[in-house]
Short mmCIF file of C-alpha atoms in Angstrom, two decimals:
data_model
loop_
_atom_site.label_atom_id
_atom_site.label_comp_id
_atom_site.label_asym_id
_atom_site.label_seq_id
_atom_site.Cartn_x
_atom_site.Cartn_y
_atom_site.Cartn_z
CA UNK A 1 59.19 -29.44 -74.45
CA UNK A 2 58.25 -33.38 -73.62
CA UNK A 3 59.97 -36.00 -75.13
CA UNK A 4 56.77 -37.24 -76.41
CA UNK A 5 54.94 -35.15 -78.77
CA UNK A 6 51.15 -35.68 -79.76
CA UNK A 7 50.89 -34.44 -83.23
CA UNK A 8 46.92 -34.47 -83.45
CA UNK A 9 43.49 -31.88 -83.54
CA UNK A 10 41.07 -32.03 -80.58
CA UNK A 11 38.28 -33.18 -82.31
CA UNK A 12 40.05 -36.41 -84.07
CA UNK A 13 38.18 -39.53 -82.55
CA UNK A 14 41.71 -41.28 -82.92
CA UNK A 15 43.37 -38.51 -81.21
CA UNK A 16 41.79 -38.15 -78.09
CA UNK A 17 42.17 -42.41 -77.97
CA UNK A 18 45.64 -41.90 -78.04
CA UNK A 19 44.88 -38.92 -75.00
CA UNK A 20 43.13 -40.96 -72.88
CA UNK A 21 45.78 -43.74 -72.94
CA UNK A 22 48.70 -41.27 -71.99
CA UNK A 23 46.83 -39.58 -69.46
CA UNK A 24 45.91 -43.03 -67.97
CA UNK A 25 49.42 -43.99 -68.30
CA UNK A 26 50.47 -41.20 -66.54
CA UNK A 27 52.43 -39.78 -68.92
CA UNK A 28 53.55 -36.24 -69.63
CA UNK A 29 53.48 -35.17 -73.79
CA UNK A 30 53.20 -31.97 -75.46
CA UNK A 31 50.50 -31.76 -77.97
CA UNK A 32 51.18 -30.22 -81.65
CA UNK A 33 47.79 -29.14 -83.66
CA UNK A 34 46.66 -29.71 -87.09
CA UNK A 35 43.04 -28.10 -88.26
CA UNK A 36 42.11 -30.73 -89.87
CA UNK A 37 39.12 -28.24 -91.10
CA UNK A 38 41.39 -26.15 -92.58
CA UNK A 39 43.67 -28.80 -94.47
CA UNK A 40 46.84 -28.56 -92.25
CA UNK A 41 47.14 -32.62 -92.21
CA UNK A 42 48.04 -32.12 -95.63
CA UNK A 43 50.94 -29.60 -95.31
CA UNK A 44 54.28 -30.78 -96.77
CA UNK A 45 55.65 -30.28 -93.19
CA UNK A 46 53.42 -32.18 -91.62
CA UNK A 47 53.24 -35.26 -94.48
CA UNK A 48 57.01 -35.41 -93.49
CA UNK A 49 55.81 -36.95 -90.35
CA UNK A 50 52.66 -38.60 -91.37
CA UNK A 51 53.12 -39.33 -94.56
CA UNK A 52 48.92 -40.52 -94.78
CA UNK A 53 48.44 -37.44 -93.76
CA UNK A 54 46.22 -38.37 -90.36
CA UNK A 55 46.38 -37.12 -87.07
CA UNK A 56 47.33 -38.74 -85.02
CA UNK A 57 51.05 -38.91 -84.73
CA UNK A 58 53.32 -39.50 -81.90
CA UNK A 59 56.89 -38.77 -81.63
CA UNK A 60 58.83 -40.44 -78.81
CA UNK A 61 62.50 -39.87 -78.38
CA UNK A 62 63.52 -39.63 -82.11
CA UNK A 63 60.65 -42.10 -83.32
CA UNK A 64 57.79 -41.61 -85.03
CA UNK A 65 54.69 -43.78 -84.66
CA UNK A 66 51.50 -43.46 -86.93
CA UNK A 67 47.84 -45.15 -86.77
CA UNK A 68 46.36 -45.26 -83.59
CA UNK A 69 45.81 -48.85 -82.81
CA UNK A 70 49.76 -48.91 -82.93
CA UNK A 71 50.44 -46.33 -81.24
CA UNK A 72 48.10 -47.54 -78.53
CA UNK A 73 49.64 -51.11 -78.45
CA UNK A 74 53.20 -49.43 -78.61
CA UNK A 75 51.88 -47.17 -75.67
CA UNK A 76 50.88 -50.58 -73.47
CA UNK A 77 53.79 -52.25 -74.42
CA UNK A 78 56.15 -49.22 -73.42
CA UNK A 79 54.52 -48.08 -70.17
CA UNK A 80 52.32 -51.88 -68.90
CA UNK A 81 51.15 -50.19 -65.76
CA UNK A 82 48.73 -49.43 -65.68
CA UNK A 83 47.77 -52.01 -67.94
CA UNK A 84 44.87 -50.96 -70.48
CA UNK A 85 45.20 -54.96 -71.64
CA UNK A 86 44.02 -57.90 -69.79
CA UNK A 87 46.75 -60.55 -69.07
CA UNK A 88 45.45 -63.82 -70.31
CA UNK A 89 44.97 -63.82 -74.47
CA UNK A 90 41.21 -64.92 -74.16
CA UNK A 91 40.55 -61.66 -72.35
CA UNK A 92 42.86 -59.23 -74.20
CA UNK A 93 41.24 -60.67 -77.34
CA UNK A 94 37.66 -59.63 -76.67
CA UNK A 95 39.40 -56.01 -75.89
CA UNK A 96 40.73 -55.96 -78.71
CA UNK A 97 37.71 -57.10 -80.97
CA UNK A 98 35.48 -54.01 -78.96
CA UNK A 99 38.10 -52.08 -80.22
CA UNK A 100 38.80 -53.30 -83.91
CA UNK A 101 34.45 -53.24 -84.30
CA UNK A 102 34.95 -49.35 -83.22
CA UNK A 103 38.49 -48.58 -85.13
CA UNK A 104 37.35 -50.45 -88.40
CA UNK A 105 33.90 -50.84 -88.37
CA UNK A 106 32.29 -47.60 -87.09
CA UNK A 107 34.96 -44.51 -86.92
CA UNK A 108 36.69 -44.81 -90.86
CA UNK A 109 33.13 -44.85 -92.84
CA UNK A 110 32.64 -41.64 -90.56
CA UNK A 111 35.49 -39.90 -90.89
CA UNK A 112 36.34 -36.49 -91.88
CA UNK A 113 37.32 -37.63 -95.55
CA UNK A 114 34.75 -39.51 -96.04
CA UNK A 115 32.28 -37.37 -95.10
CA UNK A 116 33.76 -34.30 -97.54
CA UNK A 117 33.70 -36.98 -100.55
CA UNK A 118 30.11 -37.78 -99.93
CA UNK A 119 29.20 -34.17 -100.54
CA UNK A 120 31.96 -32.96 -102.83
CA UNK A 121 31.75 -36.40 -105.43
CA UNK A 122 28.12 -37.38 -104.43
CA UNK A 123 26.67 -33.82 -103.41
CA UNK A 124 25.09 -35.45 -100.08
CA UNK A 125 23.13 -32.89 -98.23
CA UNK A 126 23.41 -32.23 -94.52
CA UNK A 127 20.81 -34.55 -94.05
CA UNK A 128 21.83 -37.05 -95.92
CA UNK A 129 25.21 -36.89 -94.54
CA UNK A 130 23.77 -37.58 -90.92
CA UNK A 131 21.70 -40.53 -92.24
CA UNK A 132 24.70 -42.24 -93.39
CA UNK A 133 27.05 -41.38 -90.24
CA UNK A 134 24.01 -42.64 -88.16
CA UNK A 135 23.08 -45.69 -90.06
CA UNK A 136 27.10 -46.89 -89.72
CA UNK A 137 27.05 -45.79 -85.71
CA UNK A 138 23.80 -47.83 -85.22
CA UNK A 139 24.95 -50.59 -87.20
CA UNK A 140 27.77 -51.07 -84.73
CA UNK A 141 26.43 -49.90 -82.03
CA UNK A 142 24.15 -52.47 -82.19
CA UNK A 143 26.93 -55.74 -82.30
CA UNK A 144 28.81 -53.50 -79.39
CA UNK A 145 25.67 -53.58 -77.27
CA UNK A 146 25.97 -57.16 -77.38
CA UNK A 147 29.61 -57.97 -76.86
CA UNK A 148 29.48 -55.77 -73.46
CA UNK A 149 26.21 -57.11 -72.52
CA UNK A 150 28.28 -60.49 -72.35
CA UNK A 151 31.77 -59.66 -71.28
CA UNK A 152 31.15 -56.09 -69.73
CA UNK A 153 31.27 -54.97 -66.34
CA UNK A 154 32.14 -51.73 -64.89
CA UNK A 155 33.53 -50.65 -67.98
CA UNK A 156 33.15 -52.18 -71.68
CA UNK A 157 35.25 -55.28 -70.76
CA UNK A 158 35.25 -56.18 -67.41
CA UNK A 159 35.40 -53.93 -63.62
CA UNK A 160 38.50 -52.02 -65.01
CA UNK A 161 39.47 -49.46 -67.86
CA UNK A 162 41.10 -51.16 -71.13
CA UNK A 163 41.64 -50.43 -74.73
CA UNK A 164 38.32 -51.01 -75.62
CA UNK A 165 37.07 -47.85 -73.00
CA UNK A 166 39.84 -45.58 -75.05
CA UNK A 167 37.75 -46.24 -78.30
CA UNK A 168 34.32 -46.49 -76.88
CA UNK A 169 34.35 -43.01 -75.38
CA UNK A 170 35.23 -41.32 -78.19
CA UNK A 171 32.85 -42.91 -80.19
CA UNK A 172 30.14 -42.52 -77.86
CA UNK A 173 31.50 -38.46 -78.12
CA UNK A 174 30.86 -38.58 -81.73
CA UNK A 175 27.62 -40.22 -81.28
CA UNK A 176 26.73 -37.33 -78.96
CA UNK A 177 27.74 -34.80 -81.05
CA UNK A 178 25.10 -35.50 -84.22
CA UNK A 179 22.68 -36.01 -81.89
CA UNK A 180 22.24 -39.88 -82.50
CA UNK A 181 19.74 -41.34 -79.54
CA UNK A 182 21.58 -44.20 -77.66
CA UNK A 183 18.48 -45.28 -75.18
CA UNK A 184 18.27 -48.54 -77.38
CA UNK A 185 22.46 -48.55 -76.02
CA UNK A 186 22.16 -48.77 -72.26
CA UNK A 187 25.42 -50.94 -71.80
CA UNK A 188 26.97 -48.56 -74.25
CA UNK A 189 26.04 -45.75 -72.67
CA UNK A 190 26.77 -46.88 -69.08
CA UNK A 191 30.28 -48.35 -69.80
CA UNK A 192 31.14 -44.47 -71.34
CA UNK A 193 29.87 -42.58 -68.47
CA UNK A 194 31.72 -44.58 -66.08
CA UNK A 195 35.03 -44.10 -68.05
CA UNK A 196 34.77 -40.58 -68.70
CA UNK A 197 34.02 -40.28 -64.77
CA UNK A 198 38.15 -41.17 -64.05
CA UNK A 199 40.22 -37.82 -64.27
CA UNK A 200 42.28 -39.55 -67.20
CA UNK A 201 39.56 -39.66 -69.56
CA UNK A 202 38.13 -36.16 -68.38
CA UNK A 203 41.63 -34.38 -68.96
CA UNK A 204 41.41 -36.48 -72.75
CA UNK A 205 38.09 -34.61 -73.57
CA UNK A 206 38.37 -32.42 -76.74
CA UNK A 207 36.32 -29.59 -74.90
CA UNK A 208 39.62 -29.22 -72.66
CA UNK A 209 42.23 -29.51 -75.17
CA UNK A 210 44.11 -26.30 -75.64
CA UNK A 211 43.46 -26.16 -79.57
CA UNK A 212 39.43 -26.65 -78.73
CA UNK A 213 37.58 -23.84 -80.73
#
């Protein structure tokens, strides 16, 4: 087995961040699976590891690394090249703030926890469910729009792939998958296709995993 272990499910938005960046990297891992629909983040075993109980995890070498902006900074920092992180501060800033509005803004309210205590605590319907996970994407899709508009490119931040294109595509994935219309997003939706176009992002997509069902 690798030396670096992906502990994760292939439908967890932070998971397949964390994919894209070690594919980029070019980096071999084995990948571990927890169904997160059927409660395995919250085996014993597994809260050993993670003690939040989250995918993802990573294990590297005897360490273990939770949270996926850390593990994505301890990624960069580990393996710099390709670098996913501009070299002046002004620049890696701005990725990082495309990728703070998507890891703290959008993904949490939409996550898989707090979408079962809507329903379970406030009995939300189906349908009120996919107001609220739409209402939070649009919200943010709407500042994101903006901040690519002025520092885009190619890609959400300039002519080449960064942090901020491993949290926009999986966003954009979620987006996609409650059927959420993103023609008011053009930059949005342009910056995506063009990252999930590189074989790195297309060998991170969840339909490809090995624990896709």
């Amino acid at each position: 087995m690798s030396d670096t272990i992906l502990h994760g499910y292939w439908r967890s938005s932070a998971a397949y961040r964390v994919r894209i960046a070690l594919a980029f990297k070019g980096i071999a891992f084995a990948q571990v699976t927890h169904d997160l629909r059927a409660g395995d983040q919250h085996d014993p075993a597994y809260r050993a590891i993670a003690p939040h109980g989250l995918v993802p995890a990573l294990e590297h070498d005897g360490r273990i690394l939770i949270e996926s902006p850390a593990i994505l900074e301890w990624i960069e920092a580990k393996w710099p090249q390709p670098p996913l992180l501009p070299a002046a501060p002004d620049a890696a800033a701005k990725v990082r703030t495309i990728a703070a509005l998507i890891g703290c803004d959008i993904h949490p309210l939409n996550n898989l926890r707090v979408l079962t205590r809507l329903r379970s605590q406030f009995d939300a319907t189906n349908a009120q469910v996919k107001d609220w996970i739409a209402g939070w994407i649009g919200e943010g899709f709407g500042a994101l729009e903006q901040l690519i508009a002025r520092d885009g490119g190619a890609f959400a931040y300039g002519d080449t792939p960064t942090l901020a294109d491993c949290y926009l595509v999986p966003q954009v994935y979620n987006a996609e998958r409650y059927n959420i219309d993103l023609a008011a997003y053009p930059r949005i939706r342009a910056a995506a296709d063009a990252a999930r176009a590189l074989p790195a992002f297309a060998a991170a997509h969840p339909d490809v995993q090995p624990d896709f069902s």
